[in-house]
Amino acid sequence: MSNKELFESVVERLQEVSYLGNAISVLHWDQETYMPEGAADVRGRQLAATSGILHRMATDQELGDDLRRLANDGVDLDSDQRKLVDEALYDYERSNKLPESFVKEIAEADSRGIIAWKKARKAKDFSLFADALAKNYELARRAADYYGYEGSVYNGLLENYERGMTAEMLKPLFAELATRQKDLVARIVASPSQPDESWLNREWPVDMQERFSRSVLEMMGFDFDHGRLDVAAHPFCTSFTANDVRLTSRYDTGLLFSSLYSAMHEGGHGLYERGLPSEWEGTPLAHSISLGVHESQSRLWENMIGRSRPFWHASIGMFRDAFAGMLDGVDAEKAYAASNAVRPSLIRVEADECTYNLHIIIRFEIEVAVLEGDLKPADIPGVWNEKYKEYLGVTPPDDSVGCLQDIHWSQGGIGYFPTYTLGNIYAAQFFEKMETDLPDLWAGVEAGDLAPVRGWLRENIHQVGRKFTAPELLKRVSGRDLTIEPYMKYLETKFGELYKL
Ligand code: ZN
């Protein structure tokens, strides 16, 4: 078989694996949206069976041999084809690093961890979760050993979510970000100039919220011919190739902005998925780069566009129409100010733009300290509370709104919190370049024309697929390595003006 023929056969097998992965994602999506409760058991069996088949296909030895042969001797492949082979081989080798018995041990620890976490959170008693958490950290450290790493043990895990980024890069960067954001928040809190939020304090009908969310998604250019918006307990975006992108949101009658910004956030993820290069469908090149780059897309739409003054001037008419009669006296300026209210709080998922990263940095510092052996999992609650006092000036009354608030650690999700903050930093770095490339950007946004923003992101980020790592993409798009300067400048300018600092 020639290399060309072998390449085609490899692509076919990769696509089979990928389409089966899509089918499993449909099962997951259905589980979170429409599945009747009584189907939970059988759905669990269906997912276990299909995931087992997927794992066997993805780690098939012949596939690995063929990928290695092409990687070593792919002279007659073009550069995209060679990249595809390298990326597929990277994925293949990474998914073969963990022994099967260890993967099983992780799965069992995760399901025990979730149960223990739920119990502990309900009882507001960390001790009920302490053993499961210690076990998950021990498994995380062993996983890092199996994967292999240079420098901090943290890097062995971080690579799963943000390849190319290291704890050594993040530690000084996050420390400086924390200091500067802490200072900004202190000045905002002390400012006599605060937004009027009194008008938000009423019931907002769900159907009206949904109508407004859909109008904004249409304005963003979300393609409802290749996507849907449904309801789920925790908003998320999933896709079954670029041709089928599913968003979910949730509606709370007491919170007007929550559904809007969930829709814009997930819509940003959705536009990324929709914009991935479909000519490489089913291969690693049609895949997003990293969780951080994914998050940069959602944050850019949610915050940099959705919480901007021009956006509110463009959408205030639509806003008033959607909530017929309920928004008399609310103009664009009032909506803009209220959508940017800043308040240090205990709960990460409710945090505003100025305090959000502080929640992440606390988790990152704790994860690093435990993995590097400087902190025992049993001592997390005390350190957590100290850090909340220091960074946000608040103290949890109990651990359910402290270190037990997030599900991640209970299911072994250790090493990926930093991608949320990286998303914010990347977004600002991309946006700064976009503003230079598109001098009429804000005039367009104010006129309700978001197509240039979407077009720029598609060309510079989405269409790239997975040809670069996040650090490479940053350099290519912005001409700079990772830096917090554009992000801090964005925050200081917007909030400085809003709060008259
Ligand atoms: Zn997100």
Short mmCIF file of C-alpha atoms and ligand atoms in Angstrom, two decimals:
data_model
loop_
_atom_site.label_atom_id
_atom_site.label_comp_id
_atom_site.label_asym_id
_atom_site.label_seq_id
_atom_site.Cartn_x
_atom_site.Cartn_y
_atom_site.Cartn_z
CA MET A 1 0.00 0.00 0.00
CA SER A 2 1.39 3.43 -0.91
CA ASN A 3 1.61 6.15 1.72
CA LYS A 4 -1.26 7.99 0.01
CA GLU A 5 -3.50 4.91 0.21
CA LEU A 6 -2.43 4.23 3.77
CA PHE A 7 -3.21 7.85 4.67
CA GLU A 8 -6.70 7.53 3.23
CA SER A 9 -7.33 4.32 5.09
CA VAL A 10 -6.11 5.92 8.34
CA VAL A 11 -8.40 8.93 7.84
CA GLU A 12 -11.34 6.60 7.29
CA ARG A 13 -10.62 4.81 10.58
CA LEU A 14 -10.16 8.10 12.45
CA GLN A 15 -13.50 9.27 11.10
CA GLU A 16 -15.22 6.10 12.26
CA VAL A 17 -13.87 6.70 15.76
CA SER A 18 -14.95 10.32 15.59
CA TYR A 19 -18.50 9.57 14.37
CA LEU A 20 -18.96 7.03 17.13
CA GLY A 21 -17.76 9.76 19.52
CA ASN A 22 -20.42 12.08 18.05
CA ALA A 23 -23.09 9.43 18.62
CA ILE A 24 -21.99 9.11 22.26
CA SER A 25 -22.23 12.89 22.55
CA VAL A 26 -25.82 12.72 21.29
CA LEU A 27 -26.58 10.28 24.12
CA HIS A 28 -24.99 12.68 26.61
CA TRP A 29 -26.84 15.68 25.20
CA ASP A 30 -30.14 13.81 25.37
CA GLN A 31 -29.37 12.75 28.95
CA GLU A 32 -29.03 16.40 29.97
CA THR A 33 -32.05 17.71 28.03
CA TYR A 34 -34.94 15.40 27.17
CA MET A 35 -34.28 11.94 28.63
CA PRO A 36 -36.99 10.78 31.06
CA GLU A 37 -35.65 10.14 34.56
CA GLY A 38 -36.56 6.46 34.42
CA ALA A 39 -34.05 5.88 31.61
CA ALA A 40 -31.04 6.86 33.74
CA ASP A 41 -29.91 3.27 34.44
CA VAL A 42 -30.08 2.01 30.90
CA ARG A 43 -28.46 5.21 29.63
CA GLY A 44 -25.55 4.52 31.95
CA ARG A 45 -25.18 1.03 30.42
CA GLN A 46 -25.46 2.41 26.89
CA LEU A 47 -22.77 4.98 27.58
CA ALA A 48 -20.45 2.45 29.21
CA ALA A 49 -20.86 0.03 26.27
CA THR A 50 -20.35 2.61 23.52
CA SER A 51 -17.47 4.30 25.35
CA GLY A 52 -15.76 0.90 25.71
CA ILE A 53 -16.03 0.30 21.94
CA LEU A 54 -14.76 3.82 21.28
CA HIS A 55 -11.74 3.30 23.53
CA ARG A 56 -10.87 0.01 21.82
CA MET A 57 -11.13 1.60 18.37
CA ALA A 58 -9.09 4.67 19.36
CA THR A 59 -6.32 2.57 20.91
CA ASP A 60 -6.25 -0.14 18.21
CA GLN A 61 -2.68 -1.31 17.75
CA GLU A 62 -2.82 -1.44 13.95
CA LEU A 63 -4.00 2.17 13.86
CA GLY A 64 -1.00 3.12 15.98
CA ASP A 65 1.43 1.20 13.77
CA ASP A 66 0.02 2.81 10.62
CA LEU A 67 0.16 6.30 12.15
CA ARG A 68 3.79 5.72 13.16
CA ARG A 69 4.67 4.50 9.68
CA LEU A 70 3.12 7.61 8.12
CA ALA A 71 4.74 9.91 10.67
CA ASN A 72 8.19 8.45 10.01
CA ASP A 73 7.90 8.04 6.27
CA GLY A 74 5.20 10.41 5.04
CA VAL A 75 7.35 12.17 2.43
CA ASP A 76 4.63 12.22 -0.22
CA LEU A 77 2.03 13.79 2.09
CA ASP A 78 1.40 17.54 2.00
CA SER A 79 1.91 19.68 5.10
CA ASP A 80 -1.73 19.51 6.26
CA GLN A 81 -1.77 15.76 5.88
CA ARG A 82 1.46 15.44 7.82
CA LYS A 83 0.04 17.65 10.57
CA LEU A 84 -3.07 15.50 10.70
CA VAL A 85 -0.92 12.38 11.15
CA ASP A 86 1.20 14.01 13.88
CA GLU A 87 -1.88 15.15 15.80
CA ALA A 88 -3.61 11.78 15.47
CA LEU A 89 -0.46 10.04 16.68
CA TYR A 90 -0.23 12.45 19.63
CA ASP A 91 -3.84 11.62 20.60
CA TYR A 92 -3.24 7.92 20.06
CA GLU A 93 -0.15 7.80 22.25
CA ARG A 94 -1.74 9.91 24.96
CA SER A 95 -4.82 7.69 25.15
CA ASN A 96 -2.53 4.66 25.46
CA LYS A 97 -0.51 6.07 28.36
CA LEU A 98 -2.90 5.01 31.12
CA PRO A 99 -3.13 1.23 31.73
CA GLU A 100 -6.65 -0.16 31.46
CA SER A 101 -6.74 -1.22 35.11
CA PHE A 102 -5.80 2.32 36.14
CA VAL A 103 -8.56 3.84 33.95
CA LYS A 104 -11.04 1.56 35.71
CA GLU A 105 -9.69 2.61 39.11
CA ILE A 106 -10.20 6.26 38.15
CA ALA A 107 -13.76 5.64 36.93
CA GLU A 108 -14.65 3.90 40.20
CA ALA A 109 -13.01 6.61 42.32
CA ASP A 110 -14.88 9.26 40.34
CA SER A 111 -18.31 7.77 40.90
CA ARG A 112 -17.53 7.25 44.61
CA GLY A 113 -16.15 10.80 44.73
CA ILE A 114 -19.30 12.34 43.30
CA ILE A 115 -21.51 10.50 45.80
CA ALA A 116 -19.28 11.52 48.74
CA TRP A 117 -19.14 15.12 47.52
CA LYS A 118 -22.92 15.37 47.21
CA LYS A 119 -23.35 13.99 50.74
CA ALA A 120 -20.69 16.29 52.20
CA ARG A 121 -22.10 19.35 50.48
CA LYS A 122 -25.60 18.60 51.67
CA ALA A 123 -24.41 18.01 55.24
CA LYS A 124 -22.00 20.98 55.03
CA ASP A 125 -19.37 18.61 56.34
CA PHE A 126 -16.02 18.37 54.53
CA SER A 127 -14.93 15.33 56.54
CA LEU A 128 -17.42 13.19 54.57
CA PHE A 129 -15.51 14.03 51.38
CA ALA A 130 -11.95 14.11 52.73
CA ASP A 131 -10.99 10.49 51.92
CA ALA A 132 -12.47 10.56 48.41
CA LEU A 133 -10.68 13.84 47.69
CA ALA A 134 -7.35 12.51 48.96
CA LYS A 135 -7.85 9.45 46.72
CA ASN A 136 -8.59 11.63 43.68
CA TYR A 137 -5.46 13.68 44.26
CA GLU A 138 -3.40 10.52 44.64
CA LEU A 139 -4.80 9.18 41.36
CA ALA A 140 -4.16 12.52 39.66
CA ARG A 141 -0.52 12.39 40.72
CA ARG A 142 -0.22 8.83 39.42
CA ALA A 143 -1.90 9.83 36.14
CA ALA A 144 0.68 12.61 35.73
CA ASP A 145 3.41 10.01 36.23
CA TYR A 146 1.91 7.76 33.55
CA TYR A 147 1.59 10.67 31.12
CA GLY A 148 5.08 11.95 31.90
CA TYR A 149 6.00 15.61 32.37
CA GLU A 150 8.84 18.07 32.74
CA GLY A 151 9.05 20.46 35.69
CA SER A 152 6.00 20.57 37.94
CA VAL A 153 3.89 17.42 38.33
CA TYR A 154 0.96 19.75 37.53
CA ASN A 155 2.11 19.85 33.90
CA GLY A 156 1.31 16.18 33.39
CA LEU A 157 -2.39 17.00 33.98
CA LEU A 158 -2.54 20.50 32.50
CA GLU A 159 -1.45 19.09 29.15
CA ASN A 160 -4.79 17.26 28.87
CA TYR A 161 -6.59 20.59 28.76
CA GLU A 162 -4.05 23.22 27.69
CA ARG A 163 -1.19 21.65 25.77
CA GLY A 164 1.90 23.85 25.67
CA MET A 165 1.07 25.68 28.90
CA THR A 166 2.96 24.94 32.14
CA ALA A 167 2.56 25.63 35.84
CA GLU A 168 5.89 27.48 35.69
CA MET A 169 4.37 29.92 33.15
CA LEU A 170 1.10 30.31 35.03
CA LYS A 171 2.38 30.81 38.59
CA PRO A 172 3.95 34.29 38.14
CA LEU A 173 1.33 35.37 35.62
CA PHE A 174 -1.61 34.45 37.87
CA ALA A 175 0.09 35.97 40.93
CA GLU A 176 0.39 39.30 39.16
CA LEU A 177 -3.14 39.08 37.78
CA ALA A 178 -4.48 38.39 41.29
CA THR A 179 -2.69 41.42 42.74
CA ARG A 180 -3.95 43.76 40.02
CA GLN A 181 -7.52 42.47 39.98
CA LYS A 182 -7.68 42.56 43.78
CA ASP A 183 -6.64 46.20 43.66
CA LEU A 184 -9.20 47.01 40.94
CA VAL A 185 -12.00 45.31 42.87
CA ALA A 186 -11.07 47.21 46.07
CA ARG A 187 -11.31 50.53 44.20
CA ILE A 188 -14.64 49.56 42.60
CA VAL A 189 -16.16 48.52 45.92
CA ALA A 190 -15.02 51.78 47.54
CA SER A 191 -16.40 53.93 44.71
CA PRO A 192 -19.41 56.12 45.53
CA SER A 193 -20.55 55.68 41.95
CA GLN A 194 -22.49 52.38 41.80
CA PRO A 195 -24.93 51.12 39.12
CA ASP A 196 -28.69 51.23 39.69
CA GLU A 197 -29.83 47.62 39.92
CA SER A 198 -33.16 48.27 41.63
CA TRP A 199 -35.13 47.81 38.37
CA LEU A 200 -33.86 44.22 38.07
CA ASN A 201 -35.63 43.22 41.23
CA ARG A 202 -38.81 41.57 39.85
CA GLU A 203 -40.01 38.45 38.06
CA TRP A 204 -38.97 37.99 34.43
CA PRO A 205 -41.14 35.47 32.54
CA VAL A 206 -39.21 32.54 31.11
CA ASP A 207 -40.77 32.79 27.62
CA MET A 208 -39.68 36.41 27.36
CA GLN A 209 -36.15 35.59 28.47
CA GLU A 210 -35.98 32.81 25.92
CA ARG A 211 -37.22 35.06 23.12
CA PHE A 212 -34.55 37.62 23.92
CA SER A 213 -31.80 34.97 24.09
CA ARG A 214 -32.81 33.66 20.67
CA SER A 215 -32.84 37.15 19.13
CA VAL A 216 -29.34 37.82 20.47
CA LEU A 217 -28.06 34.45 19.19
CA GLU A 218 -29.48 35.33 15.77
CA MET A 219 -27.75 38.68 15.94
CA MET A 220 -24.48 36.86 16.74
CA GLY A 221 -25.01 34.76 13.62
CA PHE A 222 -25.68 31.47 15.37
CA ASP A 223 -27.02 29.18 12.65
CA PHE A 224 -30.30 27.61 13.77
CA ASP A 225 -30.35 25.50 10.57
CA HIS A 226 -27.31 23.70 12.01
CA GLY A 227 -27.97 24.09 15.69
CA ARG A 228 -30.45 24.22 18.55
CA LEU A 229 -31.01 25.94 21.86
CA ASP A 230 -32.57 23.82 24.62
CA VAL A 231 -32.88 23.85 28.39
CA ALA A 232 -30.51 22.05 30.80
CA ALA A 233 -29.71 22.29 34.51
CA HIS A 234 -26.14 23.43 33.75
CA PRO A 235 -25.70 25.35 30.49
CA PHE A 236 -23.28 23.77 28.02
CA CYS A 237 -22.46 23.52 24.32
CA THR A 238 -21.78 20.30 22.47
CA SER A 239 -21.45 19.53 18.79
CA PHE A 240 -21.75 16.50 16.56
CA THR A 241 -19.44 17.88 13.82
CA ALA A 242 -19.52 21.51 12.67
CA ASN A 243 -22.88 20.83 11.03
CA ASP A 244 -24.79 20.18 14.22
CA VAL A 245 -24.15 22.42 17.22
CA ARG A 246 -26.28 22.21 20.37
CA LEU A 247 -26.52 24.94 22.98
CA THR A 248 -28.31 24.72 26.29
CA SER A 249 -29.30 27.45 28.69
CA ARG A 250 -31.40 27.82 31.83
CA TYR A 251 -33.96 30.36 32.95
CA ASP A 252 -34.44 31.73 36.45
CA THR A 253 -37.37 34.12 36.73
CA GLY A 254 -35.50 36.14 39.36
CA LEU A 255 -32.37 36.68 37.26
CA LEU A 256 -32.76 38.72 34.08
CA PHE A 257 -29.17 38.70 32.87
CA SER A 258 -28.29 35.12 33.73
CA SER A 259 -30.00 33.52 30.71
CA LEU A 260 -28.84 36.22 28.31
CA TYR A 261 -25.19 35.80 29.22
CA SER A 262 -25.46 32.00 29.35
CA ALA A 263 -26.81 32.10 25.79
CA MET A 264 -24.07 34.45 24.60
CA HIS A 265 -21.40 32.40 26.40
CA GLU A 266 -22.57 29.08 24.96
CA GLY A 267 -23.23 30.81 21.65
CA GLY A 268 -19.56 31.82 21.55
CA HIS A 269 -18.56 28.19 22.09
CA GLY A 270 -21.10 27.21 19.42
CA LEU A 271 -19.77 29.62 16.79
CA TYR A 272 -16.31 28.14 17.34
CA GLU A 273 -17.59 24.59 16.80
CA ARG A 274 -19.61 25.69 13.76
CA GLY A 275 -16.56 27.43 12.27
CA LEU A 276 -14.13 24.51 12.54
CA PRO A 277 -12.78 23.36 9.14
CA SER A 278 -15.33 20.84 7.85
CA GLU A 279 -13.00 19.68 5.06
CA TRP A 280 -11.17 17.81 7.84
CA GLU A 281 -14.35 16.49 9.46
CA GLY A 282 -13.77 13.54 11.75
CA THR A 283 -10.02 14.15 12.08
CA PRO A 284 -7.97 15.97 14.74
CA LEU A 285 -7.56 18.97 12.41
CA ALA A 286 -11.30 19.69 12.66
CA HIS A 287 -10.97 19.83 16.41
CA SER A 288 -10.77 22.86 18.69
CA ILE A 289 -7.31 23.69 20.06
CA SER A 290 -7.79 23.61 23.81
CA LEU A 291 -10.25 24.38 26.58
CA GLY A 292 -8.62 27.79 27.07
CA VAL A 293 -9.03 28.76 23.43
CA HIS A 294 -12.62 27.48 23.53
CA GLU A 295 -13.28 29.58 26.60
CA SER A 296 -11.74 32.63 24.93
CA GLN A 297 -14.52 32.45 22.34
CA SER A 298 -17.31 32.26 24.89
CA ARG A 299 -15.87 35.03 27.09
CA LEU A 300 -15.24 37.30 24.16
CA TRP A 301 -18.90 37.16 23.11
CA GLU A 302 -20.32 37.16 26.62
CA ASN A 303 -18.19 39.93 28.14
CA MET A 304 -16.26 41.92 25.59
CA ILE A 305 -19.23 42.19 23.20
CA GLY A 306 -22.28 41.38 25.36
CA ARG A 307 -21.29 43.59 28.27
CA SER A 308 -20.18 46.50 26.09
CA ARG A 309 -21.92 49.86 25.73
CA PRO A 310 -22.30 49.59 21.89
CA PHE A 311 -23.95 46.18 22.25
CA TRP A 312 -26.54 47.59 24.63
CA HIS A 313 -27.20 50.54 22.33
CA ALA A 314 -27.76 48.07 19.48
CA SER A 315 -30.03 45.72 21.37
CA ILE A 316 -32.03 47.96 23.71
CA GLY A 317 -34.99 48.08 21.26
CA MET A 318 -35.00 44.29 20.97
CA PHE A 319 -34.67 44.05 24.75
CA ARG A 320 -37.71 46.25 25.33
CA ASP A 321 -39.74 44.38 22.69
CA ALA A 322 -38.93 40.98 24.19
CA PHE A 323 -40.06 42.12 27.66
CA ALA A 324 -43.09 44.01 26.39
CA GLY A 325 -44.00 46.78 28.82
CA MET A 326 -41.64 45.71 31.59
CA LEU A 327 -38.68 47.89 30.74
CA ASP A 328 -40.14 51.39 30.52
CA GLY A 329 -37.52 53.83 31.68
CA VAL A 330 -34.64 51.42 31.13
CA ASP A 331 -32.29 52.79 28.50
CA ALA A 332 -29.08 51.39 27.05
CA GLU A 333 -26.89 53.16 29.62
CA LYS A 334 -28.87 51.77 32.52
CA ALA A 335 -28.73 48.24 31.12
CA TYR A 336 -25.01 48.59 30.38
CA ALA A 337 -24.20 49.73 33.93
CA ALA A 338 -26.34 47.08 35.62
CA SER A 339 -24.90 44.27 33.46
CA ASN A 340 -21.45 45.26 34.74
CA ALA A 341 -22.20 45.30 38.48
CA VAL A 342 -19.22 44.11 40.54
CA ARG A 343 -19.59 42.36 43.88
CA PRO A 344 -17.05 40.08 45.61
CA SER A 345 -18.86 36.87 46.48
CA LEU A 346 -18.34 33.31 47.62
CA ILE A 347 -19.64 31.46 44.56
CA ARG A 348 -17.54 31.14 41.41
CA VAL A 349 -20.36 30.59 38.92
CA GLU A 350 -22.12 33.75 40.09
CA ALA A 351 -18.98 35.89 39.94
CA ASP A 352 -18.72 39.02 37.80
CA GLU A 353 -15.98 39.82 35.33
CA CYS A 354 -13.73 41.60 37.83
CA THR A 355 -13.77 38.93 40.53
CA TYR A 356 -14.09 35.73 38.45
CA ASN A 357 -10.38 35.10 37.94
CA LEU A 358 -9.72 35.42 41.67
CA HIS A 359 -11.93 32.36 42.24
CA ILE A 360 -9.93 30.45 39.63
CA ILE A 361 -6.53 31.51 40.93
CA ILE A 362 -7.44 30.28 44.43
CA ARG A 363 -8.31 26.85 43.02
CA PHE A 364 -5.16 26.77 40.88
CA GLU A 365 -2.91 27.63 43.82
CA ILE A 366 -4.53 24.93 45.94
CA GLU A 367 -4.27 22.29 43.21
CA VAL A 368 -0.59 23.09 42.64
CA ALA A 369 0.18 23.05 46.37
CA VAL A 370 -1.47 19.64 46.86
CA LEU A 371 0.10 18.05 43.79
CA GLU A 372 3.55 19.43 44.56
CA GLY A 373 3.25 18.05 48.09
CA ASP A 374 3.03 21.36 49.98
CA LEU A 375 -0.55 20.92 51.16
CA LYS A 376 -2.52 17.92 52.40
CA PRO A 377 -6.02 17.51 50.89
CA ALA A 378 -7.39 17.38 54.45
CA ASP A 379 -6.14 20.93 55.03
CA ILE A 380 -7.87 22.41 51.97
CA PRO A 381 -10.86 23.97 53.81
CA GLY A 382 -8.67 26.12 56.06
CA VAL A 383 -6.45 27.31 53.22
CA TRP A 384 -9.50 27.91 51.04
CA ASN A 385 -11.08 30.19 53.63
CA GLU A 386 -7.83 32.09 54.20
CA LYS A 387 -7.43 32.70 50.50
CA TYR A 388 -11.04 33.87 50.08
CA LYS A 389 -10.48 36.35 52.89
CA GLU A 390 -7.24 37.53 51.34
CA TYR A 391 -8.32 37.73 47.67
CA LEU A 392 -12.01 38.56 47.90
CA GLY A 393 -12.52 39.80 51.44
CA VAL A 394 -15.25 37.24 52.13
CA THR A 395 -15.39 34.18 54.38
CA PRO A 396 -17.62 31.15 53.70
CA PRO A 397 -19.99 30.45 56.62
CA ASP A 398 -19.54 26.72 55.85
CA ASP A 399 -17.76 24.49 53.32
CA SER A 400 -20.82 23.94 51.11
CA VAL A 401 -20.34 27.49 49.84
CA GLY A 402 -16.57 27.16 50.25
CA CYS A 403 -14.36 24.35 48.99
CA LEU A 404 -17.31 22.01 48.37
CA GLN A 405 -19.09 24.29 45.90
CA ASP A 406 -17.67 22.86 42.65
CA ILE A 407 -18.13 19.31 41.38
CA HIS A 408 -14.77 19.16 39.51
CA TRP A 409 -12.46 17.68 42.15
CA SER A 410 -15.02 15.03 43.08
CA GLN A 411 -14.88 13.57 39.57
CA GLY A 412 -11.11 13.83 39.21
CA GLY A 413 -11.17 17.11 37.25
CA ILE A 414 -7.83 18.35 38.54
CA GLY A 415 -5.70 20.63 36.37
CA TYR A 416 -8.29 22.36 34.28
CA PHE A 417 -9.54 25.33 36.32
CA PRO A 418 -6.75 27.53 34.87
CA THR A 419 -8.30 27.21 31.40
CA TYR A 420 -11.16 29.50 32.50
CA THR A 421 -8.78 32.33 33.35
CA LEU A 422 -6.63 31.62 30.31
CA GLY A 423 -9.80 32.02 28.25
CA ASN A 424 -10.23 35.56 29.60
CA ILE A 425 -6.59 36.44 28.96
CA TYR A 426 -6.57 34.97 25.43
CA ALA A 427 -9.86 36.72 24.61
CA ALA A 428 -8.39 40.13 25.41
CA GLN A 429 -5.22 39.38 23.49
CA PHE A 430 -7.23 38.32 20.41
CA PHE A 431 -9.64 41.21 20.77
CA GLU A 432 -6.90 43.81 20.86
CA LYS A 433 -5.71 42.55 17.47
CA MET A 434 -9.25 42.43 16.13
CA GLU A 435 -9.75 46.09 17.05
CA THR A 436 -6.62 47.00 15.07
CA ASP A 437 -7.67 44.92 12.08
CA LEU A 438 -11.26 46.24 12.10
CA PRO A 439 -11.26 49.99 12.75
CA ASP A 440 -15.07 50.15 12.31
CA LEU A 441 -15.67 47.28 14.70
CA TRP A 442 -17.49 49.25 17.40
CA ALA A 443 -19.52 51.34 14.96
CA GLY A 444 -20.69 48.03 13.48
CA VAL A 445 -21.56 46.56 16.88
CA GLU A 446 -23.50 49.70 17.78
CA ALA A 447 -25.48 49.30 14.55
CA GLY A 448 -26.20 45.66 15.45
CA ASP A 449 -23.83 44.29 12.82
CA LEU A 450 -21.83 41.51 14.50
CA ALA A 451 -20.84 39.78 11.25
CA PRO A 452 -17.35 41.36 11.13
CA VAL A 453 -16.57 40.04 14.64
CA ARG A 454 -17.75 36.57 13.71
CA GLY A 455 -15.90 36.71 10.39
CA TRP A 456 -12.63 37.77 12.03
CA LEU A 457 -12.85 34.98 14.61
CA ARG A 458 -13.70 32.44 11.96
CA GLU A 459 -10.79 33.39 9.76
CA ASN A 460 -8.16 33.82 12.47
CA ILE A 461 -9.18 31.18 15.00
CA HIS A 462 -12.00 28.81 14.03
CA GLN A 463 -10.76 27.86 10.56
CA VAL A 464 -7.30 27.08 11.91
CA GLY A 465 -8.73 23.93 13.50
CA ARG A 466 -6.03 22.22 15.56
CA LYS A 467 -3.01 23.05 13.46
CA PHE A 468 -1.44 24.98 16.36
CA THR A 469 -1.24 24.82 20.13
CA ALA A 470 -2.67 27.71 22.15
CA PRO A 471 0.73 29.43 22.69
CA GLU A 472 1.45 29.11 18.95
CA LEU A 473 -1.94 30.51 17.99
CA LEU A 474 -1.53 33.48 20.36
CA LYS A 475 1.81 34.35 18.83
CA ARG A 476 0.49 33.90 15.30
CA VAL A 477 -2.64 36.01 15.82
CA SER A 478 -1.44 38.72 18.21
CA GLY A 479 2.30 38.67 17.49
CA ARG A 480 2.94 38.26 21.23
CA ASP A 481 3.39 35.54 23.81
CA LEU A 482 0.84 35.16 26.59
CA THR A 483 0.47 38.45 28.48
CA ILE A 484 -2.11 39.87 30.88
CA GLU A 485 -1.62 43.46 29.66
CA PRO A 486 -4.46 43.62 27.10
CA TYR A 487 -6.81 41.99 29.61
CA MET A 488 -5.92 44.37 32.45
CA LYS A 489 -6.14 47.34 30.08
CA TYR A 490 -9.60 46.21 29.00
CA LEU A 491 -10.81 45.85 32.62
CA GLU A 492 -9.20 49.10 33.84
CA THR A 493 -10.65 51.10 30.96
CA LYS A 494 -14.18 49.75 31.12
CA PHE A 495 -14.60 49.61 34.89
CA GLY A 496 -12.53 52.75 35.49
CA GLU A 497 -15.00 54.71 33.40
CA LEU A 498 -18.12 52.98 34.75
CA TYR A 499 -17.18 53.41 38.41
CA LYS A 500 -15.43 56.78 37.96
CA LEU A 501 -12.15 55.48 39.44
ZN ZN B 1 -17.48 28.05 28.73
#
